[in-house]
Coordinates of C-alpha atoms in Angstrom, one line a residue:
M1136 CA -81.0 -14.0 -49.2
I1137 CA -78.5 -11.2 -47.9
E1138 CA -80.9 -8.6 -50.0
E1139 CA -84.4 -9.7 -48.2
G1140 CA -82.0 -9.3 -44.8
S1141 CA -81.5 -5.9 -45.8
K1142 CA -84.7 -4.8 -46.8
S1143 CA -86.3 -6.4 -43.9
S1144 CA -83.6 -4.7 -41.3
K1145 CA -84.7 -1.5 -43.3
S1146 CA -88.2 -1.9 -42.5
M1147 CA -87.6 -2.0 -39.0
V1148 CA -85.6 0.7 -38.6
E1149 CA -88.4 2.2 -40.4
K1150 CA -90.9 1.5 -38.1
R1151 CA -89.1 2.8 -35.2
Q1152 CA -88.0 6.1 -36.2
L1153 CA -91.3 7.8 -35.2
F1154 CA -91.3 6.1 -32.2
M1155 CA -87.9 7.1 -31.7
E1156 CA -88.1 10.4 -33.0
M1157 CA -91.2 11.1 -30.6
R1158 CA -89.2 9.8 -27.5
A1159 CA -86.7 12.1 -28.0
Q1160 CA -89.1 14.9 -27.8
N1161 CA -89.2 14.2 -23.9
F1162 CA -93.1 13.9 -23.6
D1163 CA -93.7 11.6 -21.1
V1164 CA -92.0 14.3 -18.8
I1165 CA -95.2 16.1 -18.6
R1166 CA -97.3 14.9 -15.6
L1167 CA -101.1 14.4 -17.0
S1168 CA -102.2 11.9 -19.2
T1169 CA -104.1 14.0 -21.3
Y1170 CA -101.7 16.7 -22.2
R1171 CA -99.2 13.3 -23.1
T1172 CA -101.1 12.0 -25.2
A1173 CA -102.5 14.4 -26.8
C1174 CA -98.6 16.3 -27.6
K1175 CA -97.5 12.6 -28.6
L1176 CA -100.5 12.3 -30.8
R1177 CA -100.5 15.9 -32.6
F1178 CA -96.5 15.1 -32.8
V1179 CA -97.8 12.4 -34.9
Q1180 CA -100.0 14.1 -36.9
K1181 CA -97.3 16.8 -38.0
R1182 CA -94.7 14.2 -38.6
C1183 CA -96.3 12.5 -41.0
N1184 CA -98.4 15.6 -42.4
L1185 CA -101.5 14.6 -41.6
H1186 CA -102.5 18.3 -40.7
L1187 CA -102.9 19.0 -43.8
V1188 CA -105.3 17.5 -45.1
D1189 CA -108.4 17.8 -43.8
V1190 CA -111.6 15.4 -43.5
W1191 CA -113.1 16.4 -46.6
N1192 CA -109.4 15.2 -48.6
M1193 CA -110.1 12.1 -46.8
I1194 CA -113.6 11.3 -48.1
E1195 CA -112.4 12.3 -51.8
A1196 CA -109.6 9.7 -51.9
F1197 CA -112.2 6.7 -50.2
R1198 CA -114.3 7.2 -52.6
D1199 CA -111.6 7.6 -55.8
N1200 CA -110.4 4.3 -54.1
G1201 CA -113.8 2.6 -54.5
L1202 CA -113.6 2.3 -50.2
S1203 CA -117.3 3.5 -50.0
T1204 CA -118.6 0.4 -51.7
L1205 CA -117.1 -1.8 -49.4
D1206 CA -118.3 -3.0 -45.8
H1207 CA -117.0 -1.9 -43.1
N1208 CA -115.6 -5.1 -41.5
A1209 CA -114.1 -6.1 -45.5
E1210 CA -110.6 -6.6 -45.0
I1211 CA -107.4 -4.8 -47.0
N1212 CA -103.8 -5.3 -47.2
V1213 CA -101.3 -3.5 -46.7
S1214 CA -100.3 -3.2 -50.2
R1215 CA -103.7 -1.1 -51.0
L1216 CA -103.3 0.7 -47.9
E1217 CA -99.9 1.9 -49.2
T1218 CA -102.0 2.4 -52.6
I1219 CA -104.5 4.7 -50.7
L1220 CA -102.1 6.6 -48.5
S1221 CA -100.1 8.1 -52.2
S1222 CA -103.2 8.8 -53.5
I1223 CA -103.8 11.2 -50.1
F1224 CA -100.7 12.4 -50.4
Y1225 CA -100.1 12.9 -54.5
Q1226 CA -103.3 15.0 -54.3
L1227 CA -102.1 17.3 -51.0
N1228 CA -98.7 17.8 -53.5
K1229 CA -101.0 19.0 -56.0
R1230 CA -102.7 22.0 -53.8
L1231 CA -99.5 22.8 -52.0
P1232 CA -97.3 25.6 -53.9
T1233 CA -94.5 24.5 -55.0
T1234 CA -92.4 26.2 -52.2
H1235 CA -93.7 24.2 -49.6
Q1236 CA -94.1 20.5 -51.3
I1237 CA -93.8 17.9 -48.7
N1238 CA -91.9 14.6 -49.0
V1239 CA -94.0 12.2 -50.2
E1240 CA -92.6 8.4 -49.9
Q1241 CA -91.0 9.7 -46.2
S1242 CA -94.7 10.9 -45.4
I1243 CA -96.1 7.8 -47.1
G1244 CA -93.7 5.1 -45.1
L1245 CA -94.0 6.9 -41.4
L1246 CA -98.0 6.5 -41.7
L1247 CA -97.7 3.1 -43.3
N1248 CA -95.5 2.1 -40.6
F1249 CA -97.4 3.5 -37.3
I1250 CA -101.0 3.0 -38.9
V1251 CA -99.7 -1.6 -39.4
A1252 CA -97.8 -0.9 -35.7
T1253 CA -101.3 0.3 -34.3
Y1254 CA -103.7 -2.1 -36.1
D1255 CA -101.8 -4.9 -37.1
S1256 CA -99.7 -5.6 -33.9
E1257 CA -100.0 -9.3 -34.5
G1258 CA -98.8 -8.9 -38.3
H1259 CA -101.5 -10.6 -39.9
G1260 CA -100.5 -7.8 -42.9
K1261 CA -105.1 -6.8 -43.3
L1262 CA -106.8 -4.4 -41.0
T1263 CA -110.5 -3.5 -41.6
V1264 CA -111.7 -0.8 -43.5
F1265 CA -114.0 0.6 -40.2
A1266 CA -110.7 0.6 -38.1
M1267 CA -108.8 2.7 -41.4
K1268 CA -111.5 5.5 -42.0
A1269 CA -111.8 5.6 -38.1
M1270 CA -107.6 6.2 -38.1
L1271 CA -107.4 8.4 -40.8
A1272 CA -110.7 10.5 -39.9
T1273 CA -109.2 10.9 -36.0
M1274 CA -105.7 12.0 -36.9
C1275 CA -106.2 13.9 -40.0
G1276 CA -106.1 18.1 -39.9
G1277 CA -109.5 20.1 -40.0
K1278 CA -112.5 20.9 -37.6
I1279 CA -113.4 18.8 -34.9
L1280 CA -117.0 19.7 -35.9
D1281 CA -116.2 18.3 -39.6
K1282 CA -114.9 15.1 -38.1
L1283 CA -117.7 14.3 -35.8
R1284 CA -120.2 15.1 -37.8
Y1285 CA -118.2 12.2 -40.8
I1286 CA -118.0 9.6 -37.6
F1287 CA -121.3 9.9 -37.0
S1288 CA -122.3 9.6 -40.4
Q1289 CA -120.3 5.9 -40.4
I1290 CA -122.0 4.8 -37.0
S1291 CA -126.1 5.5 -37.5
D1292 CA -128.2 4.0 -39.6
S1293 CA -130.5 4.8 -41.9
N1294 CA -132.8 7.0 -39.9
G1295 CA -130.1 9.3 -38.8
V1296 CA -130.1 7.4 -35.1
M1297 CA -126.8 6.2 -33.9
V1298 CA -126.3 2.4 -33.1
Y1299 CA -124.5 1.8 -30.6
A1300 CA -122.8 -1.4 -31.5
K1301 CA -120.8 0.8 -34.1
F1302 CA -120.4 3.5 -31.9
D1303 CA -119.2 1.0 -29.0
Q1304 CA -116.8 -0.5 -32.4
F1305 CA -116.0 3.0 -32.8
L1306 CA -114.8 3.3 -29.7
R1307 CA -112.1 0.2 -29.9
E1308 CA -110.7 1.3 -33.3
V1309 CA -110.4 4.7 -32.1
L1310 CA -108.9 3.8 -28.3
K1311 CA -105.9 2.1 -30.7
L1312 CA -104.2 5.3 -30.9
P1313 CA -103.5 5.9 -27.2
T1314 CA -102.2 2.7 -26.8
A1315 CA -100.0 3.1 -30.0
V1316 CA -98.1 5.8 -28.1
F1317 CA -98.2 4.2 -24.6
E1318 CA -100.6 5.7 -22.9
G1319 CA -102.8 2.6 -23.0
P1320 CA -103.1 2.3 -19.4
S1321 CA -104.8 6.0 -19.1
F1322 CA -107.3 5.4 -21.7
G1323 CA -107.7 1.8 -22.4
Y1324 CA -110.4 0.2 -23.8
T1325 CA -113.5 -1.2 -21.4
E1326 CA -116.7 -2.6 -21.4
H1327 CA -118.2 0.1 -19.6
S1328 CA -116.5 2.9 -22.3
V1329 CA -119.9 3.0 -24.4
R1330 CA -121.8 3.5 -20.7
T1331 CA -119.8 6.3 -19.6
C1332 CA -120.2 8.6 -22.8
F1333 CA -124.1 7.6 -23.1
P1334 CA -125.0 6.9 -19.0
Q1335 CA -128.8 7.0 -20.8
Q1336 CA -129.9 4.3 -23.6
K1337 CA -132.0 6.1 -25.6
K1338 CA -132.0 7.4 -29.3
I1339 CA -128.9 9.4 -30.0
L1340 CA -129.4 11.7 -32.9
L1341 CA -126.7 14.0 -34.4
N1342 CA -127.4 16.8 -32.1
T1343 CA -127.5 14.8 -29.4
F1344 CA -123.5 13.5 -30.3
L1345 CA -121.9 16.5 -30.6
D1346 CA -123.5 17.6 -27.5
V1347 CA -122.0 14.7 -25.1
L1348 CA -118.7 14.9 -27.5
M1349 CA -118.1 18.8 -27.7
A1350 CA -118.8 19.4 -24.4
D1351 CA -116.7 20.5 -21.5
P1352 CA -115.7 18.5 -19.9
P1353 CA -116.3 15.6 -23.0
P1354 CA -115.8 12.1 -22.5
Q1355 CA -113.1 10.9 -20.3
Y1356 CA -112.1 8.3 -23.2
L1357 CA -112.3 11.1 -25.6
V1358 CA -110.6 13.8 -24.0
W1359 CA -107.3 14.1 -25.3
L1360 CA -109.2 14.5 -28.9
P1361 CA -110.3 18.1 -28.3
L1362 CA -107.1 18.9 -26.7
M1363 CA -105.2 17.8 -29.5
H1364 CA -107.7 20.2 -31.5
R1365 CA -106.7 23.3 -28.9
L1366 CA -103.2 22.2 -29.1
A1367 CA -102.8 23.0 -33.1
N1368 CA -105.0 26.3 -32.0
V1369 CA -103.0 28.1 -30.1
E1370 CA -99.7 26.8 -30.9
N1371 CA -98.7 30.4 -32.4
V1372 CA -100.6 32.2 -30.0
F1373 CA -98.2 34.7 -28.0
H1374 CA -99.1 36.2 -24.4
P1375 CA -97.0 39.3 -23.7
V1376 CA -97.1 37.8 -20.0
E1377 CA -94.6 36.9 -17.8
C1378 CA -94.6 33.9 -16.6
S1379 CA -94.6 33.3 -12.4
Y1380 CA -91.6 30.0 -12.5
C1381 CA -89.2 30.4 -14.9
R1382 CA -90.0 34.3 -15.2
S1383 CA -89.6 34.1 -19.3
E1384 CA -91.3 37.2 -20.6
S1385 CA -93.6 35.7 -23.1
M1386 CA -95.3 32.6 -23.4
M1387 CA -96.5 30.3 -26.6
G1388 CA -99.7 27.9 -26.6
F1389 CA -101.8 27.9 -23.8
R1390 CA -101.4 30.4 -20.0
Y1391 CA -102.5 29.0 -17.1
R1392 CA -103.1 31.6 -14.7
C1393 CA -104.2 30.7 -10.7
Q1394 CA -107.5 30.4 -9.0
Q1395 CA -106.6 31.4 -5.4
C1396 CA -103.0 32.8 -6.2
H1397 CA -103.2 36.7 -7.5
G1398 CA -101.4 37.5 -10.8
Y1399 CA -99.8 33.6 -10.3
Q1400 CA -99.8 32.7 -14.2
L1401 CA -97.8 29.6 -15.4
C1402 CA -95.8 28.8 -19.2
Q1403 CA -97.9 25.5 -20.5
S1404 CA -94.3 23.8 -20.2
C1405 CA -94.0 24.8 -16.3
F1406 CA -97.8 24.1 -15.9
W1407 CA -97.3 21.0 -17.5
R1408 CA -94.4 19.6 -15.4
G1409 CA -95.6 20.0 -12.1
H1410 CA -93.1 23.8 -11.8
A1411 CA -94.6 25.6 -8.6
S1412 CA -92.9 28.4 -6.6
G1413 CA -93.3 30.4 -3.2
P1414 CA -97.4 30.3 -2.0
H1415 CA -98.8 28.4 -4.9
S1416 CA -99.2 24.5 -5.2
N1417 CA -100.2 21.6 -7.7
Q1418 CA -103.3 21.3 -6.1
H1419 CA -104.8 25.0 -6.9
Q1420 CA -107.1 25.5 -9.0
M1421 CA -105.6 27.0 -12.4
K1422 CA -107.6 28.0 -15.4
E1423 CA -106.5 27.7 -19.0
H1424 CA -106.5 30.3 -21.4
S1425 CA -105.9 30.3 -25.1
S1426 CA -105.9 33.5 -26.2
W1427 CA -104.9 37.1 -24.8
K1428 CA -106.6 40.0 -24.4
S1429 CA -105.6 43.2 -23.5
P1430 CA -107.1 45.0 -20.7
A1431 CA -109.3 47.7 -22.6
K1432 CA -110.1 44.8 -24.7
K1433 CA -111.5 42.8 -21.9
L1434 CA -112.9 46.2 -20.1
S1435 CA -114.8 46.2 -23.8
H1436 CA -116.0 43.0 -23.6
A1437 CA -117.1 42.8 -19.9
I1438 CA -119.3 46.1 -20.4
S1439 CA -120.4 44.1 -23.9
K1440 CA -121.5 41.3 -21.8
S1441 CA -123.1 43.6 -19.4
L1442 CA -125.2 45.8 -21.1
G1443 CA -126.3 42.6 -22.9
C1444 CA -124.6 43.7 -26.5
M1445 CA -123.2 40.2 -27.0
P1446 CA -124.3 36.5 -25.9
I1447 CA -123.4 35.4 -22.5
G1448 CA -123.4 31.9 -23.7
E1449 CA -123.0 30.7 -27.2
P1450 CA -123.9 27.2 -28.3
P1451 CA -120.4 25.0 -29.0
H1452 CA -121.9 23.8 -32.6
P1453 CA -124.6 24.8 -35.1
V1454 CA -128.1 22.9 -34.6
F1455 CA -129.1 20.5 -37.7
P1456 CA -132.0 19.5 -38.7
E1457 CA -133.5 16.1 -37.0
A1458 CA -134.4 14.7 -40.2
A1459 CA -132.9 12.9 -42.8
E1460 CA -133.2 15.7 -46.1
R1461 CA -134.3 14.7 -49.3
P1462 CA -132.2 14.0 -52.5
Q1463 CA -131.4 17.4 -53.8
D1464 CA -131.9 18.4 -57.6
L1465 CA -127.8 19.8 -58.4
A1466 CA -129.4 21.3 -61.4
H1467 CA -130.9 24.5 -59.1
T1468 CA -128.0 24.3 -56.3
T1469 CA -125.9 27.6 -55.8
Q1470 CA -123.5 26.3 -54.0
L1471 CA -121.3 23.6 -53.9
R1472 CA -120.4 22.4 -50.4
P1473 CA -119.8 19.4 -49.3
V1474 CA -120.8 16.9 -46.0
A1475 CA -120.9 13.7 -45.0
S1476 CA -124.2 11.5 -45.9
N1477 CA -125.7 9.5 -42.9
M1478 CA -123.9 5.6 -44.2
N1479 CA -121.1 5.7 -46.7
D1480 CA -118.2 8.8 -47.5
T1481 CA -120.6 10.6 -50.1
V1482 CA -120.8 14.1 -50.5
L1483 CA -124.1 16.1 -50.7
I1484 CA -124.3 18.9 -52.7
S1485 CA -126.6 21.3 -51.2
S1486 CA -127.9 24.8 -51.0
G1487 CA -129.0 25.1 -47.1
T1488 CA -127.9 24.2 -44.2
P1489 CA -125.8 20.5 -44.9
T1490 CA -127.2 17.6 -43.0
P1491 CA -127.5 13.8 -43.2
S1492 CA -129.2 12.1 -45.9
K1493 CA -130.7 8.9 -46.1
S1494 CA -131.3 8.8 -50.1
S1495 CA -128.3 10.0 -50.5
T1496 CA -126.4 7.2 -50.3
L1497 CA -124.1 6.1 -52.7
E1498 CA -124.9 2.2 -53.6
S1499 CA -123.2 1.5 -56.6
P1500 CA -120.5 2.3 -59.0
S1501 CA -123.2 3.9 -61.2
R1502 CA -124.7 6.1 -59.1
L1503 CA -121.0 7.1 -58.2
D1504 CA -120.8 8.0 -62.0
E1505 CA -124.3 10.0 -62.5
E1506 CA -123.2 12.2 -59.4
H1507 CA -119.7 13.2 -61.3
R1508 CA -122.2 13.9 -64.4
L1509 CA -124.3 16.2 -62.5
I1510 CA -121.1 18.4 -61.3
A1511 CA -119.4 18.3 -64.6
R1512 CA -123.2 19.9 -65.7
Y1513 CA -123.2 22.5 -62.9
A1514 CA -119.9 23.4 -63.3
A1515 CA -120.4 24.4 -67.1
R1516 CA -123.3 25.4 -66.4
L1517 CA -122.2 28.2 -63.5
A1518 CA -119.5 29.4 -66.6
A1519 CA -121.9 30.0 -69.1
E1520 CA -123.8 32.7 -66.4
A1521 CA -120.3 33.8 -65.1
S1522 CA -119.5 34.5 -68.8
N1523 CA -123.3 35.9 -69.3
S1524 CA -122.9 38.4 -66.5
T1525 CA -121.9 41.2 -68.1
Q1526 CA -124.6 41.1 -71.0
C1527 CA -127.7 40.8 -69.1
P1528 CA -127.3 40.8 -65.6
P1529 CA -129.8 39.0 -63.5
T1530 CA -133.2 41.3 -62.4
D1531 CA -131.7 40.1 -58.5
L1532 CA -128.4 41.9 -58.8
S1533 CA -129.9 44.6 -59.9
F1534 CA -131.7 44.8 -57.3
N1535 CA -129.1 44.5 -54.8
F1536 CA -127.9 47.2 -56.6
D1537 CA -130.6 49.7 -56.4
A1538 CA -130.4 49.0 -53.1
N1539 CA -126.9 49.2 -52.0
K1540 CA -127.0 53.2 -54.1
Q1541 CA -129.6 54.1 -52.4
Q1542 CA -128.0 52.8 -49.1
R1543 CA -124.7 54.8 -50.5
Q1544 CA -126.3 57.8 -50.9
L1545 CA -127.9 57.8 -47.4
I1546 CA -124.8 58.0 -46.1
A1547 CA -123.7 60.4 -48.2
E1548 CA -126.3 62.7 -47.3
L1549 CA -125.7 62.2 -43.6
E1550 CA -121.8 62.7 -44.3
N1551 CA -122.9 66.2 -45.0
K1552 CA -124.9 66.8 -42.5
N1553 CA -122.6 65.9 -40.0
R1554 CA -120.1 68.2 -42.2
E1555 CA -122.8 71.0 -41.6
I1556 CA -123.3 70.6 -38.1
L1557 CA -119.6 70.5 -37.3
Q1558 CA -118.6 73.9 -39.0
E1559 CA -121.5 75.3 -37.1
I1560 CA -120.4 74.5 -33.6
Q1561 CA -117.4 75.3 -34.5
R1562 CA -118.8 78.9 -36.1
L1563 CA -120.5 79.4 -32.7
R1564 CA -117.0 78.9 -30.7
L1565 CA -115.0 81.4 -32.4
E1566 CA -118.2 83.6 -32.0
H1567 CA -118.1 82.6 -28.3
E1568 CA -114.5 83.6 -28.3
Q1569 CA -114.5 86.7 -29.7
A1570 CA -117.3 87.9 -27.6
S1571 CA -115.2 87.2 -24.2
Q1572 CA -112.0 88.6 -25.2
P1573 CA -111.6 93.0 -24.7
T1574 CA -111.0 94.2 -28.5
P1575 CA -109.1 97.7 -29.4
E1576 CA -112.2 99.4 -29.1
K1577 CA -112.9 99.6 -25.8
A1578 CA -109.4 99.7 -24.6
Q1579 CA -109.4 103.0 -26.3
Q1580 CA -112.1 104.4 -25.3
N1581 CA -111.1 106.5 -22.9
P1582 CA -107.0 106.6 -23.2
T1583 CA -106.7 109.8 -21.0
L1584 CA -108.2 108.3 -18.0
L1585 CA -106.4 104.5 -18.6
A1586 CA -103.4 106.8 -18.4
E1587 CA -104.6 108.7 -15.2
L1588 CA -105.1 105.1 -13.6
R1589 CA -102.0 104.2 -14.6
L1590 CA -100.5 106.7 -12.7
L1591 CA -101.9 106.8 -9.9
R1592 CA -101.8 102.9 -9.6
H1593 CA -97.9 104.1 -9.8
R1594 CA -97.9 106.6 -7.0
K1595 CA -99.5 104.4 -4.7
D1596 CA -97.0 101.2 -5.6
E1597 CA -94.2 104.0 -4.5
L1598 CA -96.8 105.2 -1.3
E1599 CA -96.6 101.4 -0.6
R1600 CA -92.8 100.8 -0.8
R1601 CA -92.2 104.0 1.5
M1602 CA -94.5 103.0 4.2
S1603 CA -92.9 99.7 4.4
A1604 CA -89.7 101.4 4.6
L1605 CA -90.2 103.6 7.3
Q1606 CA -91.5 101.1 9.0
E1607 CA -88.5 99.0 8.8
S1608 CA -86.6 102.4 9.8
R1609 CA -89.1 102.7 13.0
R1610 CA -88.4 99.1 13.9
E1611 CA -84.5 99.4 13.6
L1612 CA -85.0 102.3 15.6
M1613 CA -86.9 101.2 18.7
V1614 CA -84.2 98.7 18.7
Q1615 CA -81.6 101.2 19.2
L1616 CA -84.1 103.3 22.2
E1617 CA -83.8 99.6 23.4
G1618 CA -80.3 100.0 23.6
L1619 CA -80.2 103.0 26.0
M1620 CA -82.8 101.6 28.0
R1621 CA -80.6 98.9 28.5
L1622 CA -77.4 101.8 29.4
L1623 CA -79.9 104.0 31.6
K1624 CA -80.8 101.5 33.8
D1625 CA -77.2 100.7 34.2
E1626 CA -76.3 103.7 35.3
E1627 CA -79.2 104.0 37.4
Q1628 CA -77.8 100.6 39.0
K1629 CA -74.6 101.9 40.1
Q1630 CA -75.3 105.4 41.5
A1631 CA -78.7 104.0 43.4
S1632 CA -75.0 101.1 44.5
Q1633 CA -73.1 104.1 45.7
T1634 CA -76.5 106.5 47.8
G1635 CA -77.4 102.6 48.9
T1636 CA -80.6 104.0 47.9
S1637 CA -83.5 102.0 45.7
P1638 CA -83.9 103.6 42.3
H1639 CA -88.2 102.7 42.4
S1640 CA -88.3 105.0 45.8
S1641 CA -88.2 108.1 43.9
P1642 CA -90.7 110.1 43.7
S1643 CA -90.9 110.4 40.2
H1644 CA -91.4 106.9 39.5
S1645 CA -94.4 106.7 41.8
A1646 CA -96.9 108.3 39.4
S1647 CA -97.9 106.3 36.7
C1648 CA -97.7 107.9 33.5
T1649 CA -99.5 106.2 30.3
M1650 CA -98.7 107.8 26.6
P1651 CA -102.2 106.8 24.0
M1652 CA -100.3 105.3 20.9
P1653 CA -102.4 107.0 17.8
I1654 CA -103.3 103.3 16.6
R1655 CA -105.1 103.6 13.4
S1656 CA -105.5 100.3 10.8
T1657 CA -106.4 100.7 7.1
S1658 CA -105.6 99.1 3.8
A1659 CA -103.9 100.8 0.8
G1660 CA -105.5 99.0 -2.1
S1661 CA -104.3 95.0 -2.1
T1662 CA -101.6 95.0 0.5
P1663 CA -102.4 95.6 4.4
T1664 CA -100.8 97.7 6.7
H1665 CA -99.7 97.4 10.0
T1666 CA -100.9 99.8 12.1
P1667 CA -97.6 101.6 14.7
Q1668 CA -98.1 99.1 17.8
D1669 CA -97.3 96.6 15.3
C1670 CA -93.7 97.5 14.9
L1671 CA -93.2 97.3 18.5
A1672 CA -92.8 93.5 17.7
G1673 CA -89.8 91.4 18.6
V1674 CA -88.5 95.2 21.0
G1675 CA -87.6 94.7 24.5
D1676 CA -89.9 94.8 27.7
D1677 CA -87.5 98.0 29.0
V1678 CA -88.8 99.8 25.6
L1679 CA -91.9 99.1 26.7
D1680 CA -92.1 99.9 29.9
A1681 CA -90.2 103.2 29.7
F1682 CA -94.2 104.4 27.8
S1683 CA -95.6 102.9 30.6
Q1684 CA -93.6 103.3 34.0
G1685 CA -92.4 106.2 35.4
V1686 CA -88.3 107.2 33.7
P1687 CA -86.0 110.2 34.6
R1688 CA -88.0 113.4 33.3
N1689 CA -85.2 113.7 30.9
L1690 CA -85.4 110.6 28.7
R1691 CA -88.7 110.2 29.1
N1692 CA -89.8 113.4 26.8
D1693 CA -86.6 112.4 24.2
L1694 CA -88.5 108.6 24.0
L1695 CA -92.2 110.1 23.7
V1696 CA -91.0 113.0 20.9
A1697 CA -89.2 110.3 18.9
A1698 CA -92.2 108.1 19.3
D1699 CA -94.6 111.2 18.6
S1700 CA -92.4 111.7 15.7
I1701 CA -92.7 108.4 13.8
T1702 CA -96.2 108.3 14.9
N1703 CA -96.9 111.2 12.8
T1704 CA -95.4 110.4 9.9
M1705 CA -97.3 106.5 9.8
S1706 CA -100.5 108.3 10.3
S1707 CA -99.7 110.8 6.9
L1708 CA -98.6 107.8 5.3
V1709 CA -101.8 106.3 5.8
K1710 CA -103.6 109.8 5.2
E1711 CA -102.1 109.9 2.0
L1712 CA -102.7 106.0 0.9
H1713 CA -106.5 106.9 1.6
S1714 CA -106.7 109.4 -0.8
V1715 CA -104.9 107.9 -3.4
D1716 CA -107.6 104.7 -3.2
D1717 CA -110.3 107.5 -3.4
G1718 CA -108.7 108.7 -6.3
L1719 CA -108.6 105.2 -7.5
E1720 CA -112.4 104.3 -6.8
E1721 CA -112.8 108.5 -8.2
E1722 CA -111.5 107.2 -11.4
E1723 CA -113.2 103.9 -12.1
E1724 CA -116.4 105.3 -11.5
N1725 CA -115.7 107.9 -13.5
M1726 CA -115.1 105.5 -16.8
R1727 CA -117.3 103.1 -15.6
N1728 CA -120.0 106.8 -16.2
G1729 CA -118.2 107.3 -19.6
R1730 CA -118.8 103.6 -20.6
E1731 CA -122.2 103.7 -20.3
K1732 CA -123.2 107.8 -21.9
V1733 CA -121.0 105.5 -24.6
S1734 CA -123.2 102.5 -25.2
S1735 CA -126.7 104.6 -24.6
L1736 CA -125.6 107.2 -27.0
K1737 CA -124.9 103.8 -29.4
H1738 CA -128.3 102.4 -29.1
S1739 CA -129.7 106.3 -29.4
G1740 CA -128.2 106.1 -32.4
K1741 CA -129.5 102.6 -33.6
R1742 CA -133.0 103.2 -32.5
Q1743 CA -133.2 107.0 -35.0
S1744 CA -132.1 105.3 -37.5
T1745 CA -134.4 102.1 -37.3
P1746 CA -137.1 103.2 -39.8
S1747 CA -141.0 103.3 -38.1
F1748 CA -143.5 102.1 -39.6

């Protein structure tokens, strides 16, 4: 009695272990039921190691345990279910490397307790074959397309048309999974579930079934199924973007971008919990991203899309033939590919596109043995062909080899032509650069003229510097004259105050005498010279008045003499600069004439050396 009590308590602890671990993950803080359901089922899948088993391994396990010949409504007990799970996980450990082995006993116990809690809540100790197949095919790993094709093979008739009653039965069984993880109010089964998925009563074939269940969005009752697969695909996706709420510098998993707030992006944790900041609101529309593209990659993708280099919309799944295929002759196949048949769990060996086949249904163990023998014979034939391929290669392989050889030769020829073109471009570029640069022969045609030009330019620079110095000294002299004028005016005012007469009453002041200033503007080289009147800028009005108004005779004569001497000096400098300019122009003309003579002599020498016919 004590041992039985300990066993029962242990089984209760094992039943509750998976759910206790799931509650510890705190998935209930996710505000959206779809994400809550997908995250909980993904946790159960990984915890039971079902993500390492795909649907083809499940089909193989069903066949090995004789479930392919059983009716869907047949019941199996828990002990046989444990045997099936043991074969699944022990075969998985054989495929895994030694460093990635799983704990088989723990995986079997967790999954068995979860299946019993989901499909045998009343404790009868039995469940149907169809319920076990639907649960394992839905919760295993692999591609969703393969899963849906296998599920369609279980709910369709021999003509490849879906049976609504079987699809209703599938929904009853598969929707027990969200209920098992406490999401039944959101995704529980109702009588209108079938009409919600397929509102129009019509003939549903495989492609139509895939179109509906893989649409965006999928049917409301099964929206968690493709989301669970998307979660598995983005678990290791990295986004080098900062979250606008938690300020995390990077994101893992999904990334959500607001369609109204510019540049507002949230990581999956903040979005699932309903966090928002600033002007952003949870009512805004968010776009889900499952990958990261750099700006350059986005630009190239947009350009390729606009230029028509890539299709605008890709179909969600490949299109399969509507009609069922006839049985394939395994002796002449070239590819071994497992697919699902229409009725039960069979594997169709086909060289073309795998489609459901009405006649490929294995109805007896003798048919299974015959298929195994055919597969073994085909494997032996492949091994024999591989061993003999080195001695007598097939003709099609030799043809492919010749075609590849011709392509390689053509590529080599094009590469050689490209290399020659690049060399010719480089040669022309070097010739152009050499022609544009002055050669030493051109520079040494007339060294005497070059030396004289250098001396003239040096002399010209010296004269320009001397002229600027004289202009500065003239300005200083004029400033001094302004000071003397102030002193003279002060002296005149004192004398006028003593005599009581105005200085402007003198006859000498009444006569106006203007002094014409010689003005000549010229240019020396590239440096512009100033006229004598330009140098009076900044000089006071008293000095300017001295040249236009009457002043005492002796002061005016002195100022005029000084101004004349400065003007004469400036004129001589300007003349000298003119002579330098003329000399430079003459020397440049001589050099130009000399070059023309040399070139004409060269041309005449070439004509004399050319033989006449």
